[in-house]
Amino acid sequence: MMSMRNSSACFEFAAHSGIGKAGCRAFCCSYAMLMGKLGVMQSSDDTQPLTAGHAESRPFTAEMQRPKPGGRGRWLLITIILVTSITLVFTLVLFARAIARIGIAEADGIQVSIDHDGGIQTISTRLDTVGELLGQPELELPADAALSHAADDKLVDGMVIRIASPRDVTIETNGDARQIQTALKNPWDILVGAGVAVDAADQIWVNGAPADFDALPEWTVPALQIRIRRATRLTVIDDGVESTIVANADTIGDALSKAGVTLNLTDDVRPALDTAPAPEITIHIKRGLPLKLLVDGVTIEARTNAAHVGDALVELDAPLFGLDYVMPPAETAVSAGMTIEIVRVVEAIETESAEIDFAVQSRLDDSLNLDDVAVLQDGRAGRQETSYRVRIENGAEVARGLIESVVVAAPIDKIVAYGSRIAQQIVDTPEGPRHYWRRLCVYATSYNPESNGGLQTSTGATLAKGIVAAKPHIIPYYTQVFVPNYGLGVVRDTGAGPRSTPYWIDLGYSDHDWITWGGYTWVYLLAPPPDEINYDLPPWAPVRNRAGGCSG
């Protein structure tokens, strides 16, 4: 048996190791057995020295000094077996104690997990509420931390309590920034927690991105910066009519546009459109007067705040150039609905080139027979250039003034020589040979008193056979003529009406002997020649649509 001192030490070790009374008893028994064996080994080992008592009871002999063969090895093996057994027993005791503690916990407490910024800790507790659990000093709960459960929520086995540590979040309102610490992530929750009220008319940016007011509660990205621009109520006096608009814009121009206020380029807005909105600002709008601007063939509906027409053109960026002018004049006062026309004026120098006909000079030449023609000099047309100053308004010519007219090439006259030498010739007639001084090829027709409308001719003669009508500048009056197949005649009448050729004669008949004529024939002008002779007869031309001429 173990001594009392050794038993106390065993129980003290077992108690400190937490194995309980049963474990302590098992441990102490094993310990005693081990010690007993070791004692046996001591007493049976002849090599150990003896105490004084032993020396007295057992005398020392040489035989006692000799060890028994094989004794030490056997006791060493026994010692190892005993130590292993004790260790096994001790392990079983600890395992039994752990099972017992688990059973006790299941009977007396619950398991709760705490997720603190991603770090999970499981606690067995018999406390009732979340607040009691988190109030334990060893948890070191940070100030302003966000909790997934309320403090008075009952603890439930398997509950997971999430704790989010506070973060730095910047809230800027109309340029005034402040920084708060919050564990909240949703921008709406952050604003509510910070006591910052927002309105649907406010403009909000979260982390620099525009955020719709209605989308804030469902915002999923943790907010680090929230910027708010408050809507501003502005007073607008539009042509004397006052109203109020709610603006959330960078400039007055943007505020008016968002409020649906349409501006024309010529409307006068005070303050300027690029002014930043402020509650104390009153916006004055002076609308331009409506008018029509006619320019370059286009009609433009416009407005102006100008007092005079000239100022309106400047305001509408419709300048005048050069000789341009405006109607009504520039000093005219602007009125609603008026029409302003810009007249584009261009002045140009135009030069016209015209041909100058050459003249024909006629000369009598007695070396040439009558009706023979010789060109002594060919004619050549000249050229004259005339310059004008032309005024064009809106594309149409309105004036033309002569600047100068210059003959740049003088014409050269044509010189023609007409034969004046009369060489009389003879023609056979039914009345015998007759002298003639000129022969002409003419187109002959015939007429009688009935077709003439009477017997009287232009010279007062009675129309009958032998009376001939001709153009006097070709065959003068009272000239005796001979016409083959007609006979002798005298010119006592003029040709009727305009003819397609001056070389035409009408052969007269009485009603009872009228013969129809129609064709070319020679007519012989019988001697003597008259005192005045037309040497320059017009060029011969046939009857229209009656080609041909005289033969022989």
Coordinates of C-alpha atoms in Angstrom, one line a residue, residues 61-465:
T61 CA 28.0 -11.5 2.9
A62 CA 29.9 -12.0 -0.3
E63 CA 27.1 -14.1 -1.7
M64 CA 24.6 -11.2 -1.3
Q65 CA 26.8 -9.0 -3.4
R66 CA 26.3 -11.2 -6.5
P67 CA 23.2 -10.4 -8.5
K68 CA 20.9 -13.1 -9.7
P69 CA 21.4 -13.9 -13.2
G70 CA 18.6 -12.2 -15.5
G71 CA 16.9 -10.2 -12.7
R72 CA 17.4 -6.6 -13.9
G73 CA 16.0 -7.3 -17.5
R74 CA 12.8 -8.9 -16.1
W75 CA 12.0 -6.0 -13.8
L76 CA 12.7 -3.4 -16.6
L77 CA 10.1 -5.2 -18.8
I78 CA 7.6 -5.2 -16.0
T79 CA 8.2 -1.5 -15.4
I80 CA 7.5 -0.6 -19.1
I81 CA 4.3 -2.6 -19.1
L82 CA 3.1 -0.9 -16.0
V83 CA 3.8 2.6 -17.3
T84 CA 1.9 1.8 -20.6
S85 CA -1.0 0.5 -18.6
I86 CA -1.2 3.6 -16.5
T87 CA -1.1 5.9 -19.5
L88 CA -3.9 4.0 -21.2
V89 CA -6.0 4.1 -18.1
F90 CA -5.4 7.9 -17.7
T91 CA -6.4 8.5 -21.4
L92 CA -9.7 6.5 -20.9
V93 CA -10.5 8.5 -17.9
L94 CA -10.0 11.8 -19.7
F95 CA -12.2 10.6 -22.6
A96 CA -14.9 9.6 -20.2
R97 CA -14.7 13.0 -18.5
A98 CA -15.1 14.8 -21.9
I99 CA -18.2 12.8 -22.8
A100 CA -19.6 13.6 -19.4
R101 CA -19.0 17.3 -19.9
I102 CA -20.7 17.3 -23.3
G103 CA -23.7 15.6 -21.8
I104 CA -23.8 18.2 -19.0
A105 CA -23.6 21.1 -21.5
E106 CA -26.4 19.7 -23.6
A107 CA -28.5 19.5 -20.5
D108 CA -27.5 22.9 -19.0
G109 CA -26.5 25.3 -21.9
I110 CA -26.8 26.2 -25.7
Q111 CA -24.3 26.7 -28.6
V112 CA -24.2 30.2 -30.1
S113 CA -21.8 31.4 -32.9
I114 CA -20.5 35.0 -33.1
D115 CA -19.4 36.2 -36.6
H116 CA -17.2 39.3 -36.0
D117 CA -16.1 40.8 -39.3
G118 CA -15.7 37.2 -40.8
G119 CA -14.1 35.7 -37.7
I120 CA -16.4 33.0 -36.2
Q121 CA -16.4 32.0 -32.5
T122 CA -18.7 29.3 -31.0
I123 CA -19.7 29.8 -27.3
S124 CA -21.6 27.4 -25.0
T125 CA -23.8 29.6 -22.7
R126 CA -26.7 29.5 -20.3
L127 CA -27.5 33.2 -20.8
D128 CA -30.9 34.3 -22.0
T129 CA -30.5 37.2 -24.4
V130 CA -28.2 38.6 -27.1
G131 CA -27.4 41.6 -24.9
E132 CA -26.4 39.5 -21.9
L133 CA -24.1 37.4 -24.1
L134 CA -22.5 40.4 -25.9
G135 CA -22.1 42.2 -22.6
Q136 CA -19.5 39.7 -21.4
P137 CA -16.2 41.5 -20.9
E138 CA -14.1 38.9 -22.7
L139 CA -16.0 39.5 -26.0
E140 CA -14.7 43.2 -26.2
L141 CA -17.6 44.4 -28.4
P142 CA -16.5 47.6 -30.3
A143 CA -18.5 50.8 -29.9
D144 CA -21.0 51.6 -32.6
A145 CA -20.8 48.1 -34.0
A146 CA -23.7 46.9 -36.1
L147 CA -25.5 43.8 -34.7
S148 CA -27.6 41.3 -36.7
H149 CA -30.0 40.9 -33.7
A150 CA -31.5 43.2 -31.1
A151 CA -30.2 43.2 -27.6
D152 CA -33.4 41.7 -26.2
D153 CA -33.6 38.9 -28.7
K154 CA -33.7 35.4 -27.0
L155 CA -30.7 33.2 -27.6
V156 CA -31.5 30.1 -29.6
D157 CA -29.3 27.1 -30.0
G158 CA -27.4 27.4 -33.3
M159 CA -27.9 31.1 -33.5
V160 CA -25.3 33.1 -35.5
I161 CA -24.8 36.7 -34.2
R162 CA -23.0 38.9 -36.7
I163 CA -21.1 41.9 -35.6
A164 CA -19.8 44.5 -38.1
S165 CA -17.2 46.9 -36.9
P166 CA -17.7 50.7 -37.8
R167 CA -16.1 52.2 -40.9
D168 CA -15.3 55.8 -41.8
V169 CA -18.0 57.2 -44.2
T170 CA -18.0 60.8 -45.6
I171 CA -21.3 62.6 -46.0
E172 CA -21.2 65.8 -48.1
T173 CA -24.2 68.0 -48.3
N174 CA -24.1 71.0 -50.6
G175 CA -20.3 71.1 -50.3
D176 CA -20.3 70.7 -46.5
A177 CA -18.5 67.4 -45.7
R178 CA -18.4 65.5 -42.4
Q179 CA -17.1 62.1 -41.5
I180 CA -18.9 59.6 -39.4
Q181 CA -18.1 56.1 -38.1
T182 CA -20.7 53.5 -38.8
A183 CA -20.9 49.8 -39.3
L184 CA -23.8 50.2 -41.7
K185 CA -23.1 49.6 -45.4
N186 CA -26.3 50.6 -47.2
P187 CA -26.4 54.3 -48.1
W188 CA -30.0 54.7 -47.1
D189 CA -29.4 53.1 -43.7
I190 CA -26.3 55.2 -43.2
L191 CA -28.2 58.5 -43.9
V192 CA -31.0 57.5 -41.6
G193 CA -28.6 56.5 -38.9
A194 CA -26.7 59.8 -39.3
G195 CA -30.0 61.8 -39.2
V196 CA -29.6 63.1 -42.7
A197 CA -32.9 63.5 -44.5
V198 CA -33.0 63.3 -48.3
D199 CA -35.8 64.1 -50.8
A200 CA -36.7 62.7 -54.2
A201 CA -35.7 66.1 -55.7
D202 CA -32.2 65.9 -54.2
Q203 CA -29.4 64.6 -56.3
I204 CA -27.3 61.9 -54.7
W205 CA -24.0 60.3 -55.6
V206 CA -22.7 57.1 -53.8
N207 CA -18.9 56.5 -54.1
G208 CA -19.0 59.0 -57.0
A209 CA -21.7 57.3 -59.0
P210 CA -25.2 58.9 -59.5
A211 CA -27.8 57.2 -57.3
D212 CA -31.5 57.3 -57.8
F213 CA -33.5 58.2 -54.7
D214 CA -35.7 55.1 -55.0
A215 CA -32.7 52.8 -55.5
L216 CA -30.9 53.7 -52.2
P217 CA -32.6 51.1 -50.0
E218 CA -31.5 48.3 -52.3
W219 CA -28.0 49.6 -52.9
T220 CA -25.6 46.6 -52.6
V221 CA -22.2 48.2 -52.7
P222 CA -20.9 49.4 -49.3
A223 CA -21.0 53.2 -49.2
L224 CA -17.8 55.0 -48.3
Q225 CA -18.8 58.4 -49.7
I226 CA -22.2 60.0 -50.0
R227 CA -22.6 63.4 -51.7
I228 CA -25.9 65.2 -51.6
R229 CA -26.9 68.3 -53.6
R230 CA -30.1 69.7 -52.2
A231 CA -32.8 70.8 -54.6
T232 CA -33.3 74.6 -54.6
R233 CA -36.6 76.5 -55.0
L234 CA -36.1 79.3 -57.5
T235 CA -38.5 82.2 -58.4
V236 CA -38.9 82.8 -62.1
I237 CA -40.5 85.9 -63.6
D238 CA -41.2 85.1 -67.2
D239 CA -42.3 88.2 -69.1
G240 CA -44.0 89.4 -65.9
V241 CA -45.5 86.0 -64.9
E242 CA -44.1 84.8 -61.6
S243 CA -43.7 81.1 -60.8
T244 CA -41.6 78.8 -58.7
I245 CA -39.5 75.9 -59.9
V246 CA -37.6 73.2 -57.9
A247 CA -34.0 73.0 -59.3
N248 CA -31.3 70.6 -58.8
A249 CA -28.7 71.6 -61.4
D250 CA -25.3 73.1 -61.7
T251 CA -26.4 76.2 -63.5
I252 CA -29.6 78.3 -64.0
G253 CA -29.7 77.2 -67.6
D254 CA -29.8 73.5 -66.6
A255 CA -32.4 74.3 -63.9
L256 CA -34.7 76.0 -66.4
S257 CA -34.3 73.2 -68.9
K258 CA -35.1 70.5 -66.3
A259 CA -38.2 72.5 -65.3
G260 CA -39.4 72.5 -68.9
V261 CA -38.8 76.2 -69.5
T262 CA -38.0 76.6 -73.2
L263 CA -35.7 79.5 -74.1
N264 CA -35.0 81.1 -77.4
L265 CA -31.5 82.3 -78.4
T266 CA -32.6 85.9 -78.2
D267 CA -34.4 85.7 -74.9
D268 CA -32.8 87.9 -72.2
V269 CA -32.2 85.9 -69.0
R270 CA -30.8 87.5 -65.9
P271 CA -28.7 86.4 -64.1
A272 CA -26.7 84.6 -66.8
L273 CA -27.5 81.1 -67.6
D274 CA -24.2 79.8 -66.3
T275 CA -24.9 81.2 -62.8
A276 CA -25.1 78.6 -60.0
P277 CA -28.6 78.3 -58.5
A278 CA -29.2 79.8 -55.0
P279 CA -32.4 80.2 -53.0
E280 CA -32.2 84.0 -52.9
I281 CA -31.9 84.3 -56.7
T282 CA -34.9 85.5 -58.8
I283 CA -34.6 84.6 -62.5
H284 CA -36.0 87.3 -64.9
I285 CA -36.8 86.2 -68.4
K286 CA -37.6 88.9 -71.1
R287 CA -38.9 87.1 -74.1
G288 CA -37.9 88.4 -77.6
L289 CA -40.6 89.8 -79.9
P290 CA -41.6 87.4 -82.8
L291 CA -40.6 88.4 -86.3
K292 CA -39.8 87.1 -89.7
L293 CA -36.4 87.5 -91.3
L294 CA -36.1 87.1 -95.0
V295 CA -32.5 86.5 -96.1
D296 CA -30.9 84.7 -99.0
G297 CA -34.3 83.4 -100.2
V298 CA -35.1 81.8 -96.8
T299 CA -37.8 82.9 -94.3
I300 CA -36.7 82.5 -90.7
E301 CA -39.1 82.7 -87.8
A302 CA -37.1 84.4 -85.0
R303 CA -37.4 86.5 -81.9
T304 CA -35.5 89.5 -80.7
N305 CA -35.1 91.7 -77.7
A306 CA -33.5 94.5 -79.7
A307 CA -35.1 97.9 -79.9
H308 CA -34.3 98.7 -83.6
V309 CA -34.0 96.7 -86.8
G310 CA -30.2 97.2 -87.0
D311 CA -29.7 95.9 -83.5
A312 CA -32.0 92.9 -84.2
L313 CA -29.7 91.9 -87.1
V314 CA -26.7 91.9 -84.8
E315 CA -28.6 89.9 -82.2
L316 CA -29.7 87.4 -84.9
D317 CA -26.2 87.2 -86.3
A318 CA -27.5 88.3 -89.7
P319 CA -24.9 90.9 -90.8
L320 CA -24.9 93.1 -93.9
F321 CA -22.1 92.9 -96.4
G322 CA -20.8 95.5 -98.8
L323 CA -23.8 97.2 -100.5
D324 CA -26.4 95.2 -98.7
Y325 CA -29.3 97.1 -97.1
V326 CA -32.3 96.2 -94.9
M327 CA -35.9 96.9 -95.3
P328 CA -37.3 98.5 -93.2
P329 CA -34.3 100.7 -92.5
A330 CA -32.0 99.9 -89.6
E331 CA -33.2 102.7 -87.4
T332 CA -36.8 101.5 -87.5
A333 CA -38.3 100.4 -84.2
V334 CA -38.9 96.6 -83.8
S335 CA -42.5 95.5 -83.5
A336 CA -44.1 92.1 -82.9
G337 CA -44.8 90.2 -86.1
M338 CA -42.8 92.5 -88.4
T339 CA -40.9 91.2 -91.4
I340 CA -37.3 92.3 -91.9
E341 CA -35.7 91.6 -95.3
I342 CA -32.0 91.7 -96.0
V343 CA -31.4 92.7 -99.6
R344 CA -28.2 91.3 -100.9
V345 CA -26.6 93.7 -103.4
V346 CA -23.9 93.0 -105.9
E347 CA -22.5 95.3 -108.5
A348 CA -20.5 93.9 -111.4
I349 CA -18.9 95.1 -114.5
E350 CA -20.2 93.3 -117.6
T351 CA -18.7 93.7 -121.0
E352 CA -20.7 92.9 -124.2
S353 CA -19.0 92.3 -127.5
A354 CA -20.8 93.1 -130.7
E355 CA -20.0 92.7 -134.3
I356 CA -19.9 95.8 -136.5
D357 CA -21.2 95.1 -140.0
F358 CA -19.1 96.3 -142.8
A359 CA -20.5 98.6 -145.4
V360 CA -20.7 97.9 -149.2
Q361 CA -19.4 100.6 -151.4
S362 CA -20.8 100.5 -155.0
R363 CA -18.9 101.9 -157.9
L364 CA -19.8 102.2 -161.5
D365 CA -17.2 100.8 -163.8
D366 CA -17.6 101.6 -167.5
S367 CA -15.1 98.9 -168.3
L368 CA -17.7 96.3 -167.2
N369 CA -20.9 95.5 -169.2
L370 CA -24.2 96.3 -167.6
D371 CA -25.2 93.9 -164.8
D372 CA -21.7 92.5 -164.6
V373 CA -20.4 92.8 -161.0
A374 CA -16.8 92.7 -159.8
V375 CA -15.7 92.7 -156.1
L376 CA -12.8 95.1 -155.8
Q377 CA -12.4 94.6 -152.0
D378 CA -13.8 92.0 -149.6
G379 CA -15.5 93.3 -146.5
R380 CA -14.6 92.3 -142.9
A381 CA -16.8 92.9 -139.9
G382 CA -15.4 94.9 -137.0
R383 CA -15.9 94.4 -133.2
Q384 CA -17.1 96.7 -130.5
E385 CA -16.9 96.1 -126.8
T386 CA -19.3 97.9 -124.4
S387 CA -18.9 97.9 -120.6
Y388 CA -21.8 98.3 -118.2
R389 CA -22.1 98.6 -114.4
V390 CA -24.8 96.2 -113.4
R391 CA -26.6 96.3 -110.0
I392 CA -28.1 93.0 -108.8
E393 CA -30.4 92.8 -105.8
N394 CA -31.3 89.4 -104.4
G395 CA -30.1 87.7 -107.6
A396 CA -32.1 90.0 -110.0
E397 CA -30.7 92.8 -112.2
V398 CA -32.3 96.1 -111.2
A399 CA -30.0 98.6 -113.0
R400 CA -27.5 98.8 -115.8
G401 CA -25.3 101.8 -116.6
L402 CA -23.0 102.4 -119.5
I403 CA -19.4 102.8 -118.6
E404 CA -17.8 102.9 -122.1
S405 CA -18.0 101.6 -125.6
V406 CA -14.9 100.9 -127.6
V407 CA -14.3 99.8 -131.1
V408 CA -11.6 97.2 -130.7
A409 CA -11.6 96.3 -134.5
A410 CA -12.8 98.6 -137.2
P411 CA -14.8 97.1 -140.1
I412 CA -13.4 97.0 -143.6
D413 CA -15.9 98.0 -146.3
K414 CA -16.7 95.8 -149.2
I415 CA -16.1 97.5 -152.6
V416 CA -18.2 96.3 -155.5
A417 CA -18.0 97.6 -159.1
Y418 CA -21.1 97.5 -161.3
G419 CA -20.8 97.5 -165.0
S420 CA -22.1 100.7 -166.6
R421 CA -21.2 100.0 -170.2
I422 CA -24.4 99.3 -172.2
A423 CA -23.8 97.0 -175.1
Q424 CA -27.1 96.7 -177.1
Q425 CA -28.0 93.3 -178.5
I426 CA -30.6 92.0 -180.8
V427 CA -33.5 89.6 -180.1
D428 CA -35.7 88.1 -182.7
T429 CA -39.4 88.8 -182.2
P430 CA -42.5 88.1 -184.3
E431 CA -42.4 91.7 -185.4
G432 CA -38.7 91.3 -186.4
P433 CA -35.4 91.8 -184.8
R434 CA -35.4 94.3 -181.9
H435 CA -32.5 95.9 -179.9
Y436 CA -32.5 95.4 -176.2
W437 CA -30.2 96.9 -173.5
R438 CA -30.9 94.5 -170.6
R439 CA -32.2 90.9 -170.2
L440 CA -33.6 89.7 -166.9
C441 CA -34.7 86.2 -165.8
V442 CA -38.2 86.6 -164.1
Y443 CA -41.0 84.4 -162.9
A444 CA -44.1 85.2 -165.0
T445 CA -47.8 84.9 -164.1
S446 CA -50.8 86.4 -165.9
Y447 CA -53.9 88.4 -164.9
N448 CA -57.0 89.9 -166.5
P449 CA -59.6 92.5 -165.5
E450 CA -61.7 90.0 -163.7
S451 CA -58.8 88.8 -161.5
N452 CA -57.5 92.4 -161.2
G453 CA -60.9 93.7 -160.0
G454 CA -61.2 96.1 -162.9
L455 CA -59.6 97.4 -166.1
Q456 CA -57.7 100.2 -164.5
T457 CA -53.9 99.8 -163.8
S458 CA -51.7 101.8 -161.5
T459 CA -50.6 104.2 -164.3
G460 CA -54.2 104.6 -165.6
A461 CA -53.9 102.3 -168.6
T462 CA -56.7 99.9 -169.5
L463 CA -55.8 96.3 -168.8
A464 CA -55.5 94.3 -171.9
K465 CA -52.9 92.1 -173.7

